[in-house]
PDB file of C-alpha atoms in Angstrom:
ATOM      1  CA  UNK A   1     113.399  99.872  52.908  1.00 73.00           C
ATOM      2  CA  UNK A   2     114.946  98.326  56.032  1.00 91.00           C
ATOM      3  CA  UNK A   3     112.593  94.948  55.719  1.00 96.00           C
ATOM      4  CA  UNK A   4     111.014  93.030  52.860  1.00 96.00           C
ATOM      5  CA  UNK A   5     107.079  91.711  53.419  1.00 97.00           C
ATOM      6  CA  UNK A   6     105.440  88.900  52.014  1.00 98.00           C
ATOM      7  CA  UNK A   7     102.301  86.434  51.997  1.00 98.00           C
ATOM      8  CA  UNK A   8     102.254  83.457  50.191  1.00 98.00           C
ATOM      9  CA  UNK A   9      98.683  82.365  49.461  1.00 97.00           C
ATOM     10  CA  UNK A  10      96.843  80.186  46.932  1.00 97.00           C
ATOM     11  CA  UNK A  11      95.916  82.344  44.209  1.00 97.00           C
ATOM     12  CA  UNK A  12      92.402  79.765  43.989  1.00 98.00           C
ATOM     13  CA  UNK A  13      90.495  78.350  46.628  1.00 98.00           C
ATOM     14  CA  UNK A  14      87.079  77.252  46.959  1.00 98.00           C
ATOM     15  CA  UNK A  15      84.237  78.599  49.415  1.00 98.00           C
ATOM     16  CA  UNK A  16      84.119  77.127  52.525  1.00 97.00           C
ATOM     17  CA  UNK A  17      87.484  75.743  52.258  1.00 96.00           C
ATOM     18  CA  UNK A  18      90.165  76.345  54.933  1.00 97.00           C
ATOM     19  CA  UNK A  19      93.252  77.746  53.327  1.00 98.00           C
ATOM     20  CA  UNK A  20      97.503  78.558  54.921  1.00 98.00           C
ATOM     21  CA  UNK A  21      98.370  82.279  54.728  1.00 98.00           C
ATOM     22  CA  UNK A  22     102.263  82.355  55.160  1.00 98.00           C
ATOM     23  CA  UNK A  23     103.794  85.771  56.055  1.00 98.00           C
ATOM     24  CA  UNK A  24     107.683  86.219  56.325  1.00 98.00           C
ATOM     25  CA  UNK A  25     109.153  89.279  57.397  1.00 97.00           C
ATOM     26  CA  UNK A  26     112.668  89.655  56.586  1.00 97.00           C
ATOM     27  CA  UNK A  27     114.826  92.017  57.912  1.00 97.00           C
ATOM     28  CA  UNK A  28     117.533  93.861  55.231  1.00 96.00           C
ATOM     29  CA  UNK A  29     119.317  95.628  57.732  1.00 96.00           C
ATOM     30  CA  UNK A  30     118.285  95.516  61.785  1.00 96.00           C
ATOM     31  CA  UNK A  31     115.124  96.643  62.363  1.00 95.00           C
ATOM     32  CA  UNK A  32     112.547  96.854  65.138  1.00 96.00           C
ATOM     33  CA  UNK A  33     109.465  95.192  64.548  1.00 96.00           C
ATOM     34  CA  UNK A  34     106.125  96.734  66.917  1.00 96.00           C
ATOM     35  CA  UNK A  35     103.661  95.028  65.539  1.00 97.00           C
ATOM     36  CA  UNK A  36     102.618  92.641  62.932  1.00 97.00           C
ATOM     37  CA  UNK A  37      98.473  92.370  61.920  1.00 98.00           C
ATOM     38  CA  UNK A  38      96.591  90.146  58.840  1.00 98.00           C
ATOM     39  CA  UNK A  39      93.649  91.003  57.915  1.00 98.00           C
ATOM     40  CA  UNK A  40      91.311  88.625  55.709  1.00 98.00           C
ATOM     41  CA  UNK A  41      88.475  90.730  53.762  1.00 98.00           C
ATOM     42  CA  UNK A  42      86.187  90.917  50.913  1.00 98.00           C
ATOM     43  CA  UNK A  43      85.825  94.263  48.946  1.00 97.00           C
ATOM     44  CA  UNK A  44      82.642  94.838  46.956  1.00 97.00           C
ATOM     45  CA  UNK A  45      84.143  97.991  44.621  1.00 96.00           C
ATOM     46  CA  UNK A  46      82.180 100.222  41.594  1.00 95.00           C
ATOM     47  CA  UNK A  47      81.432 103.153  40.468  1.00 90.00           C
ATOM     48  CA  UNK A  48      81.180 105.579  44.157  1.00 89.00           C
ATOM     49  CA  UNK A  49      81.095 101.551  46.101  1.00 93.00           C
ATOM     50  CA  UNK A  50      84.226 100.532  48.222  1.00 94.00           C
ATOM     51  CA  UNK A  51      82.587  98.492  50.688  1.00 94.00           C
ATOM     52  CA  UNK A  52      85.008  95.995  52.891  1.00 96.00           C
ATOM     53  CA  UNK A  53      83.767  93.259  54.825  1.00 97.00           C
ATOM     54  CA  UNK A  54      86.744  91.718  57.300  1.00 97.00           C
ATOM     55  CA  UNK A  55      86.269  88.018  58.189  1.00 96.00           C
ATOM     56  CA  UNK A  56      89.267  88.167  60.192  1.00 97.00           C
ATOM     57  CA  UNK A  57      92.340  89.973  62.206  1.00 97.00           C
ATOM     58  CA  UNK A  58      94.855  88.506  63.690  1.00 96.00           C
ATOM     59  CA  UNK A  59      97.095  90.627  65.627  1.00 97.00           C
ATOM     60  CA  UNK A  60     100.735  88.529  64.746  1.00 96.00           C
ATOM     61  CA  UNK A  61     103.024  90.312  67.030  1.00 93.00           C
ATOM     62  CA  UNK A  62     102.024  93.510  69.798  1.00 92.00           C
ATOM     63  CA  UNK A  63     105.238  93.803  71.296  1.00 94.00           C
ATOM     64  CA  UNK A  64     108.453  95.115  70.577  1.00 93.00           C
ATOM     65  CA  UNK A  65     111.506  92.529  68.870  1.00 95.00           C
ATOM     66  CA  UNK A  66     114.716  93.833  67.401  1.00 96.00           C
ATOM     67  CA  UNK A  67     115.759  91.992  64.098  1.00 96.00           C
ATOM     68  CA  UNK A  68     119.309  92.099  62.535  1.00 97.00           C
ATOM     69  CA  UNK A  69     119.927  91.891  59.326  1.00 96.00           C
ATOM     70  CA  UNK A  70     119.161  88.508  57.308  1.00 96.00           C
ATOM     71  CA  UNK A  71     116.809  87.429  59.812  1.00 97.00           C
ATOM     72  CA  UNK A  72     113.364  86.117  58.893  1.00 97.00           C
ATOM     73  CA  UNK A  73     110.031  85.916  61.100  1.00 95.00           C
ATOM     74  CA  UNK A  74     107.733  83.288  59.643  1.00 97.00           C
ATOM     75  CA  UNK A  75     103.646  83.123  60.725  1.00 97.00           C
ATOM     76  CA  UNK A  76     101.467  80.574  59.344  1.00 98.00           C
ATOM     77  CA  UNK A  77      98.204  80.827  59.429  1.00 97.00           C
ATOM     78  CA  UNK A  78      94.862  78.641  58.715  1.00 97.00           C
ATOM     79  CA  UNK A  79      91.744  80.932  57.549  1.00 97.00           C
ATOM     80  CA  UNK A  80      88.423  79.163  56.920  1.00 97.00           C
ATOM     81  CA  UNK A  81      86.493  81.415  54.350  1.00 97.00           C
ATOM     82  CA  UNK A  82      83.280  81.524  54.735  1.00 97.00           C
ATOM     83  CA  UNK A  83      80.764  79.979  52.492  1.00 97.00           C
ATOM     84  CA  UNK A  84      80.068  83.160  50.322  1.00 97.00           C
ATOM     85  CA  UNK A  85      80.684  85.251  48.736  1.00 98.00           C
ATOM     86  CA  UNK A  86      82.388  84.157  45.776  1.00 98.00           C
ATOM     87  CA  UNK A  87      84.606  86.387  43.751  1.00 98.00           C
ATOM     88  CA  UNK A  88      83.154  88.230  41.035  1.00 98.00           C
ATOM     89  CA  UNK A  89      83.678  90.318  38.314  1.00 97.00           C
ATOM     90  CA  UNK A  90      80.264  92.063  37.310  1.00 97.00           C
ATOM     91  CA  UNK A  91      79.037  95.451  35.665  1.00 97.00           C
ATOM     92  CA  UNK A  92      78.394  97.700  38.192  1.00 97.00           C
ATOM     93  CA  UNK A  93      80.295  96.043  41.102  1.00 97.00           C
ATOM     94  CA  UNK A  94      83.012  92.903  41.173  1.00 98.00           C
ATOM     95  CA  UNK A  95      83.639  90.994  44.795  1.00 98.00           C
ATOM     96  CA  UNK A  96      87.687  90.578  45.382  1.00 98.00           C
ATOM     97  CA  UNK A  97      89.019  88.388  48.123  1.00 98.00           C
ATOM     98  CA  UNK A  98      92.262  90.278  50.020  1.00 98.00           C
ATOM     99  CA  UNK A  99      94.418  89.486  52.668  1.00 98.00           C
ATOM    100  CA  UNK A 100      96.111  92.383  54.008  1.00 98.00           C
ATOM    101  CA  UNK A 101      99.277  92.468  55.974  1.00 98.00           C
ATOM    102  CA  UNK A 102     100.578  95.476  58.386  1.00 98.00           C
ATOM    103  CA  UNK A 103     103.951  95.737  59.550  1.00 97.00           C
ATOM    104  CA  UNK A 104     104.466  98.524  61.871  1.00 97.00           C
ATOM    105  CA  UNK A 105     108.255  99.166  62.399  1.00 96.00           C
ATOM    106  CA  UNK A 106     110.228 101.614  64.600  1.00 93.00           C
ATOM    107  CA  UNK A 107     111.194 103.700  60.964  1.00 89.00           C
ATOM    108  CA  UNK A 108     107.962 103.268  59.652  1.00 93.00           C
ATOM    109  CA  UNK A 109     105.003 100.993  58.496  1.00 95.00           C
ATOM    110  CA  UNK A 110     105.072  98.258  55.778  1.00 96.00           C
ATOM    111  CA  UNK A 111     102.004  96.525  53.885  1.00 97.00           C
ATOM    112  CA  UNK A 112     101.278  93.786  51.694  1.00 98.00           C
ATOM    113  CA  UNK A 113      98.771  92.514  49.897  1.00 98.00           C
ATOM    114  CA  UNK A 114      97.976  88.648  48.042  1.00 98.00           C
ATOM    115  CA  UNK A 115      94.274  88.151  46.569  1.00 98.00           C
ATOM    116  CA  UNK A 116      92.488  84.835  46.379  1.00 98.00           C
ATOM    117  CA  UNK A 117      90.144  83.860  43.839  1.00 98.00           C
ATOM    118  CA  UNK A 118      87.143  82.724  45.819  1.00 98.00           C
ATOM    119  CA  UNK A 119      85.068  80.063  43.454  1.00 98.00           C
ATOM    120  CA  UNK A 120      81.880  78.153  44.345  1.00 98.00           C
ATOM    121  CA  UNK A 121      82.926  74.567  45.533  1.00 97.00           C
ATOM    122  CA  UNK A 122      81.148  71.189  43.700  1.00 93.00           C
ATOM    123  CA  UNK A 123      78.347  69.900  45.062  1.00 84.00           C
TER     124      UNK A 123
ATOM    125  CA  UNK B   1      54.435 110.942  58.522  1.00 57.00           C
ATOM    126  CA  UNK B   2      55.629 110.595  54.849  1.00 56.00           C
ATOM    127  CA  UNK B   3      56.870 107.371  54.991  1.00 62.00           C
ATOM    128  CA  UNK B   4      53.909 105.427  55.848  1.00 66.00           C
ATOM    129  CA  UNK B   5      51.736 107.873  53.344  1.00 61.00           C
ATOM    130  CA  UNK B   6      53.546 106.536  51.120  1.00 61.00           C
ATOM    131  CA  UNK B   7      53.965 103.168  52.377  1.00 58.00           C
ATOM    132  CA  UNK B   8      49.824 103.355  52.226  1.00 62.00           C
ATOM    133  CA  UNK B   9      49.755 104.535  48.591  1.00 59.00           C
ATOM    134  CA  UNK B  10      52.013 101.854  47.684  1.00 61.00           C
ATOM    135  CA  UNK B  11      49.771  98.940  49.119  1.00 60.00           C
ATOM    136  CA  UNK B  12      46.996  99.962  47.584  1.00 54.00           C
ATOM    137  CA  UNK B  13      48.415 100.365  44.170  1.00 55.00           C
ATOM    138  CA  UNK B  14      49.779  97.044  44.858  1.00 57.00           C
ATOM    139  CA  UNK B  15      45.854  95.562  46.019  1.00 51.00           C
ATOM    140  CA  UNK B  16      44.597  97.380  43.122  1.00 50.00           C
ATOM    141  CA  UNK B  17      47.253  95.768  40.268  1.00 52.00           C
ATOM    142  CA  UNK B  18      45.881  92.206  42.034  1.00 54.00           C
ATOM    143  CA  UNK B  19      42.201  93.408  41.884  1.00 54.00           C
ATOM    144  CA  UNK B  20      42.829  94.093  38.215  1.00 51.00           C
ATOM    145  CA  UNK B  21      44.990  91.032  37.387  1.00 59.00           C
ATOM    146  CA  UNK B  22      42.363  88.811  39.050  1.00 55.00           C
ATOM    147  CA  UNK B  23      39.097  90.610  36.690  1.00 68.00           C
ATOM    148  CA  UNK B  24      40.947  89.942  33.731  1.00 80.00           C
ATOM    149  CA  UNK B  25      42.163  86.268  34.974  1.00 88.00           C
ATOM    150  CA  UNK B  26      40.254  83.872  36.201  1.00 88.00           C
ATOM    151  CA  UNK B  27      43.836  81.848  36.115  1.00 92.00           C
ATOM    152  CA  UNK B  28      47.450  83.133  36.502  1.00 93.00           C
ATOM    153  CA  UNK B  29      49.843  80.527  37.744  1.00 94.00           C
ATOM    154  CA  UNK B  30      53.663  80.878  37.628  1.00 97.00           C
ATOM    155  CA  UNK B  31      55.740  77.714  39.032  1.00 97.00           C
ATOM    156  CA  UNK B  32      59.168  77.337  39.160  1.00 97.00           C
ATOM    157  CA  UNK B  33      60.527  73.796  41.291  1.00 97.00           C
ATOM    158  CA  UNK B  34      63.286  74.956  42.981  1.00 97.00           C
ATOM    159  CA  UNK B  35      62.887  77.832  44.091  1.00 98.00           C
ATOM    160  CA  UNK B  36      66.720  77.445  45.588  1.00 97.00           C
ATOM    161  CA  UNK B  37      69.221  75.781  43.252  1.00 97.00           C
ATOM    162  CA  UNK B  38      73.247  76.329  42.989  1.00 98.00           C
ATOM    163  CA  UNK B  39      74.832  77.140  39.828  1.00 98.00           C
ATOM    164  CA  UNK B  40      74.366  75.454  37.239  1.00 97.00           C
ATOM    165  CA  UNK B  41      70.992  73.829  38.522  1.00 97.00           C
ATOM    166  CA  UNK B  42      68.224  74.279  36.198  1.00 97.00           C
ATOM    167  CA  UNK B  43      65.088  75.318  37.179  1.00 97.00           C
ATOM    168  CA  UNK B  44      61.925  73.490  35.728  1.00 98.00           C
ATOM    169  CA  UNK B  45      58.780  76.265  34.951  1.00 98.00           C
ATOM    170  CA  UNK B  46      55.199  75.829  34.588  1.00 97.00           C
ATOM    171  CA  UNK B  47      53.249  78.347  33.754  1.00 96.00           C
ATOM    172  CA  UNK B  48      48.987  78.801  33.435  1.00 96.00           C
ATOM    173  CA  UNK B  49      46.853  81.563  31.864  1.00 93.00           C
ATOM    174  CA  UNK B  50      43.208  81.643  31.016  1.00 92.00           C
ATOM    175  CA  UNK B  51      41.363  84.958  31.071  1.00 89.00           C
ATOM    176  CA  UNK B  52      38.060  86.113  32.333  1.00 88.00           C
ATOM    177  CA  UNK B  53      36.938  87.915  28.860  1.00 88.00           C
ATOM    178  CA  UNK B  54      38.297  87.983  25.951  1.00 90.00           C
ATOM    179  CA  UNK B  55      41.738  89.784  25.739  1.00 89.00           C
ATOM    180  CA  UNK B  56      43.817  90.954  23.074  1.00 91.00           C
ATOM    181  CA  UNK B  57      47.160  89.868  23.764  1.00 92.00           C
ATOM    182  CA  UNK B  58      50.836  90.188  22.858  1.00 94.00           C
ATOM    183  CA  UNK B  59      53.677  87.746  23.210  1.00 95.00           C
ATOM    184  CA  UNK B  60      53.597  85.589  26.542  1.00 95.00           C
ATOM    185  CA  UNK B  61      57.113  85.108  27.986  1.00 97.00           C
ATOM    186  CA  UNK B  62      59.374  83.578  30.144  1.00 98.00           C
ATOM    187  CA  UNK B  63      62.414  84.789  31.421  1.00 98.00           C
ATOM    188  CA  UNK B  64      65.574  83.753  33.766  1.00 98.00           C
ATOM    189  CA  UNK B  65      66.539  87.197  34.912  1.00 98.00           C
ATOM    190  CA  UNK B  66      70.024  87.982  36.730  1.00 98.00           C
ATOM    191  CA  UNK B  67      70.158  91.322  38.212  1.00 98.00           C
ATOM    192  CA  UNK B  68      72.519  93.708  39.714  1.00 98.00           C
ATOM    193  CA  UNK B  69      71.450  95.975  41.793  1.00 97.00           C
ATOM    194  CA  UNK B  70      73.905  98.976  43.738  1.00 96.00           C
ATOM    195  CA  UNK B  71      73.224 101.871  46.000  1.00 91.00           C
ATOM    196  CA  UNK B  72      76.393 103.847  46.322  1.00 81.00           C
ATOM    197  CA  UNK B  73      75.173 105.784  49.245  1.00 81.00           C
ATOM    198  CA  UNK B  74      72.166 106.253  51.337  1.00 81.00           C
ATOM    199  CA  UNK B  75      69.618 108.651  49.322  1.00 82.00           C
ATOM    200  CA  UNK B  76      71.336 107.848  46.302  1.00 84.00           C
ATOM    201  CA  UNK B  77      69.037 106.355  43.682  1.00 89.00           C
ATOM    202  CA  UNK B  78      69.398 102.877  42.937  1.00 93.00           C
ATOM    203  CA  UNK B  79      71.550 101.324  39.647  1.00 96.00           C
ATOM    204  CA  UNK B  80      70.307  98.330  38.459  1.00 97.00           C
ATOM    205  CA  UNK B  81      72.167  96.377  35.694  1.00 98.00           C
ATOM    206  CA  UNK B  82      70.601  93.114  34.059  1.00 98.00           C
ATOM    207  CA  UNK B  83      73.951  90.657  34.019  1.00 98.00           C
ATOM    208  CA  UNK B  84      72.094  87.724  32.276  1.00 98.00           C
ATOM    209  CA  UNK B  85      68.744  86.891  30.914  1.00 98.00           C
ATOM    210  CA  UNK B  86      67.389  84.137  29.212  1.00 98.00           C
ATOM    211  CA  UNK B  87      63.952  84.940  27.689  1.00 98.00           C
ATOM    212  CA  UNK B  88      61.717  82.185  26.076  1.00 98.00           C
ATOM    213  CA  UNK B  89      58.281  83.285  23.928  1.00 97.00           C
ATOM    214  CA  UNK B  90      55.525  80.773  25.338  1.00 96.00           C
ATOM    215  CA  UNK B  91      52.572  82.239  23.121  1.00 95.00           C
ATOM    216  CA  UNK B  92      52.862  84.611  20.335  1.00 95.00           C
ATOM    217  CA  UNK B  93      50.678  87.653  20.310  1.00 95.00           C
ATOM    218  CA  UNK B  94      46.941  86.964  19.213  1.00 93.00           C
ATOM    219  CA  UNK B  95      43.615  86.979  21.187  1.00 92.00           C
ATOM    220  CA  UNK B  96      42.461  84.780  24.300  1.00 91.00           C
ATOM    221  CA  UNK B  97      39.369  84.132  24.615  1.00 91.00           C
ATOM    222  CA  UNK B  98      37.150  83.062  27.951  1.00 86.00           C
ATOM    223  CA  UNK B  99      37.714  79.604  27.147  1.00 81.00           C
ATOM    224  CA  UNK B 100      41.480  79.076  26.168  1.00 88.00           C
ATOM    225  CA  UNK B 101      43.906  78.466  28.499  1.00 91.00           C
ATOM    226  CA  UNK B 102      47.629  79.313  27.977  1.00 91.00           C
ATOM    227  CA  UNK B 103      50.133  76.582  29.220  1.00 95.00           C
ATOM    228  CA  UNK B 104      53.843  76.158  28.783  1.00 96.00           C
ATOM    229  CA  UNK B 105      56.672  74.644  30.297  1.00 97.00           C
ATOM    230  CA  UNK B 106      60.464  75.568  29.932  1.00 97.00           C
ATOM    231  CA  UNK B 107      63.559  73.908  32.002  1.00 97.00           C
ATOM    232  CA  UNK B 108      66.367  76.848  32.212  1.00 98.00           C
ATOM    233  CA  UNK B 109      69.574  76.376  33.379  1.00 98.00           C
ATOM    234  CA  UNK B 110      71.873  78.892  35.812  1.00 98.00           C
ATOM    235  CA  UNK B 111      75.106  79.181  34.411  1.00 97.00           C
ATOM    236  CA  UNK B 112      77.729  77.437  36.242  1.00 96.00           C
ATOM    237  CA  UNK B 113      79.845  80.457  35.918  1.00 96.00           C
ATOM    238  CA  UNK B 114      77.646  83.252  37.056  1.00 97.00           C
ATOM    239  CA  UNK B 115      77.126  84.484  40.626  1.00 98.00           C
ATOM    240  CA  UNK B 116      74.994  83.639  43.183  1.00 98.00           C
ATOM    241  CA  UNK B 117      72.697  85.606  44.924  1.00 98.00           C
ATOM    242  CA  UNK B 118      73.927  88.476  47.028  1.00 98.00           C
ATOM    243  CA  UNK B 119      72.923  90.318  49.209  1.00 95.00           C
ATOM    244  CA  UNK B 120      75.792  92.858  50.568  1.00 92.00           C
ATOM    245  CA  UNK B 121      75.296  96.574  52.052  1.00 90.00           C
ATOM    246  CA  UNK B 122      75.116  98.211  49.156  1.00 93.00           C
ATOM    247  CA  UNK B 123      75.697  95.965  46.279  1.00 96.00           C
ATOM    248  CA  UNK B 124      73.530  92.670  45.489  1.00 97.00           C
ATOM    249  CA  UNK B 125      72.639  90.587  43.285  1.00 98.00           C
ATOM    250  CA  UNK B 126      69.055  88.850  42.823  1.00 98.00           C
ATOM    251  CA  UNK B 127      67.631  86.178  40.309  1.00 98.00           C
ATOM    252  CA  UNK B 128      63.615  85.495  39.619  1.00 98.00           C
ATOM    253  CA  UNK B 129      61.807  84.309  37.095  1.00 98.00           C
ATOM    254  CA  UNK B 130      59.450  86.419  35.169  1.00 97.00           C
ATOM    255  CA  UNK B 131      55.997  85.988  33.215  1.00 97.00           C
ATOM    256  CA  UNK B 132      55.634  88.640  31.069  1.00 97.00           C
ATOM    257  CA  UNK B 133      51.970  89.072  29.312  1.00 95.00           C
ATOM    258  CA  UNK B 134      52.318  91.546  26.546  1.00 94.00           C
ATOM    259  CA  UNK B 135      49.121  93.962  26.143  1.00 88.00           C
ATOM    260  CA  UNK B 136      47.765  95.635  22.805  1.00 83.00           C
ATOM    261  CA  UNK B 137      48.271  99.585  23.853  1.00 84.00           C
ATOM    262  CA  UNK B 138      49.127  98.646  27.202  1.00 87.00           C
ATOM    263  CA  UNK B 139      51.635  97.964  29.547  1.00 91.00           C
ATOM    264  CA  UNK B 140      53.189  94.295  30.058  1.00 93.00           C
ATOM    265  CA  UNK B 141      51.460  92.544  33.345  1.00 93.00           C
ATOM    266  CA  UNK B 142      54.968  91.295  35.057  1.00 94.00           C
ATOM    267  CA  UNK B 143      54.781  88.390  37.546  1.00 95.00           C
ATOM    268  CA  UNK B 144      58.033  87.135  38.943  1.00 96.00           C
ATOM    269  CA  UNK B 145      59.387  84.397  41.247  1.00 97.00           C
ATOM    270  CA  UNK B 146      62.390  85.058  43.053  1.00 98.00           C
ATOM    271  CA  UNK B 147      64.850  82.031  43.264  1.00 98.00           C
ATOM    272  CA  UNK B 148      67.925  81.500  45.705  1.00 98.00           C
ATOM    273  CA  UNK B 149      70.954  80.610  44.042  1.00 98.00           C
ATOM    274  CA  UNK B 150      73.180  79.455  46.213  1.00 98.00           C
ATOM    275  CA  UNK B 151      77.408  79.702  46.153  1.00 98.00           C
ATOM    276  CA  UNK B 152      77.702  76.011  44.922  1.00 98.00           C
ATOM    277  CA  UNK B 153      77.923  74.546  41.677  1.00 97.00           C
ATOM    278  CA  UNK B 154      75.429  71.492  41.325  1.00 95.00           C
ATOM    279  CA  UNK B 155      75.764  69.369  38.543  1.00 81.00           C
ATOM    280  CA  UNK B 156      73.326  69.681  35.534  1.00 67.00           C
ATOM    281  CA  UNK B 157      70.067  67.237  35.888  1.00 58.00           C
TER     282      UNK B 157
END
């Protein structure tokens, strides 16, 4: 693989709450980046269910930037969840908080994926 | 065509259930104060009975009822899955006469840890409260409130 993705996330957060999605991309040998898109979603899955629900995309990068090798492109970004749903783990059908990252790359396309655990907040 | 046929039949099954409830009842009260709570709220219940004649009855009951409910696809038939109940006997079985009256009340809690309700595309979850009055050779009368439980966790009263 010519570059290494990442998000760095808190693996907890409350509803409501506004919370910093990191990505890096780092290049292992030089690579040309296209474009660069997160996603924030919540997946209700069961038996025959995958059902996705995206609270947010934000296009990173559209245009074309060379990287050599070493070299690291950081994006930070705030997401404010929403107040529900919380994640949850049930019989028929469990609620998972993802945030997706694409990575589209003159040799090919890269992904990643970090999950938050979405609790109720104190009242 | 079909759909409000059957839209029709189901109203006035639904008139005729009342109809029926109300000859037998001259009283049939369920309260439950909140309605909407968070988790972990509890829910305080009331509930009156007094019947018109005299009845032969089974056990009277209360219940805190979490369901799940999924429909994979359109058409598909529904899957229902009961994720928590808490059922309290108010009255155990025996007869009612014209003059008794049936009264209880019961405080139940939402877990703090369960889930709120949901209501997704295909996949939700819903929470009532239900009076169930048991029959001799008949089937339960069900009456139910539905409560909003909402994504926060309130502290216990």
């Amino acid at each position: 693989m010519s570059a290494e993705l990442t998000i760095d996330s808190p693996d907890r957060a409350s509803a409501g709450d506004s919370v910093q999605l990191i990505i890096r991309l780092r290049a292992l040998e030089t690579v040309s980046l296209h474009r660069l898109v997160l996603d924030v979603v919540w997946r209700a899955e069961g038996k025959g269910l995958h059902e996705e629900t995206r609270i947010l995309r934000e296009v990173l990068r559209d245009s074309a930037v060379t990287l050599q090798p070493g070299a690291t492109r950081t994006h930070s970004v705030d997401v404010a969840l929403p107040a529900s749903p919380i994640t949850y783990s049930g019989t028929l059908f469990s609620i998972r908080w993802c945030v997706h990252v694409g990575a589209w790359l003159a040799d090919g396309e890269l992904s990643a994926d970090a999950f938050i655990d979405v609790h109720a907040p104190r009242r | 065509m079909l759909p409000y046929v059957t839209l029709a039949i189901a109203a006035v099954g639904a008139l005729a259930l009342v109809a029926l409830r109300r000859r037998r009842f001259s009283e049939l009260t369920l309260r439950a104060t909140p309605e909407t709570s968070g988790l972990g709220g509890a829910i305080a219940v009331e509930v009156a009975v007094r019947a018109r004649r005299p009845l032969d009855l089974g056990e009277v009951a209360l219940s805190l009822v979490c369901e799940e409910r999924v429909q994979a696809r359109a058409g598909a038939a529904e899957r229902t899955h009961v994720a928590f109940e808490d059922r309290r006997v108010v009255r155990g079985p025996g007869p009612l006469g014209p003059d008794d009256r049936v009264t209880a009340s019961e405080s139940f809690r939402i877990p703090p840890s369960a889930m709120h309700t949901h209501r997704g595309g295909s996949a939700h979850v819903a929470w009532r409260l239900e009076l169930t009055i048991g029959r001799t050779g008949a089937a339960p009368i069900r009456q139910g409130v539905t409560l909003d439980v909402l994504p926060v966790e309130v502290a216990a009263a």
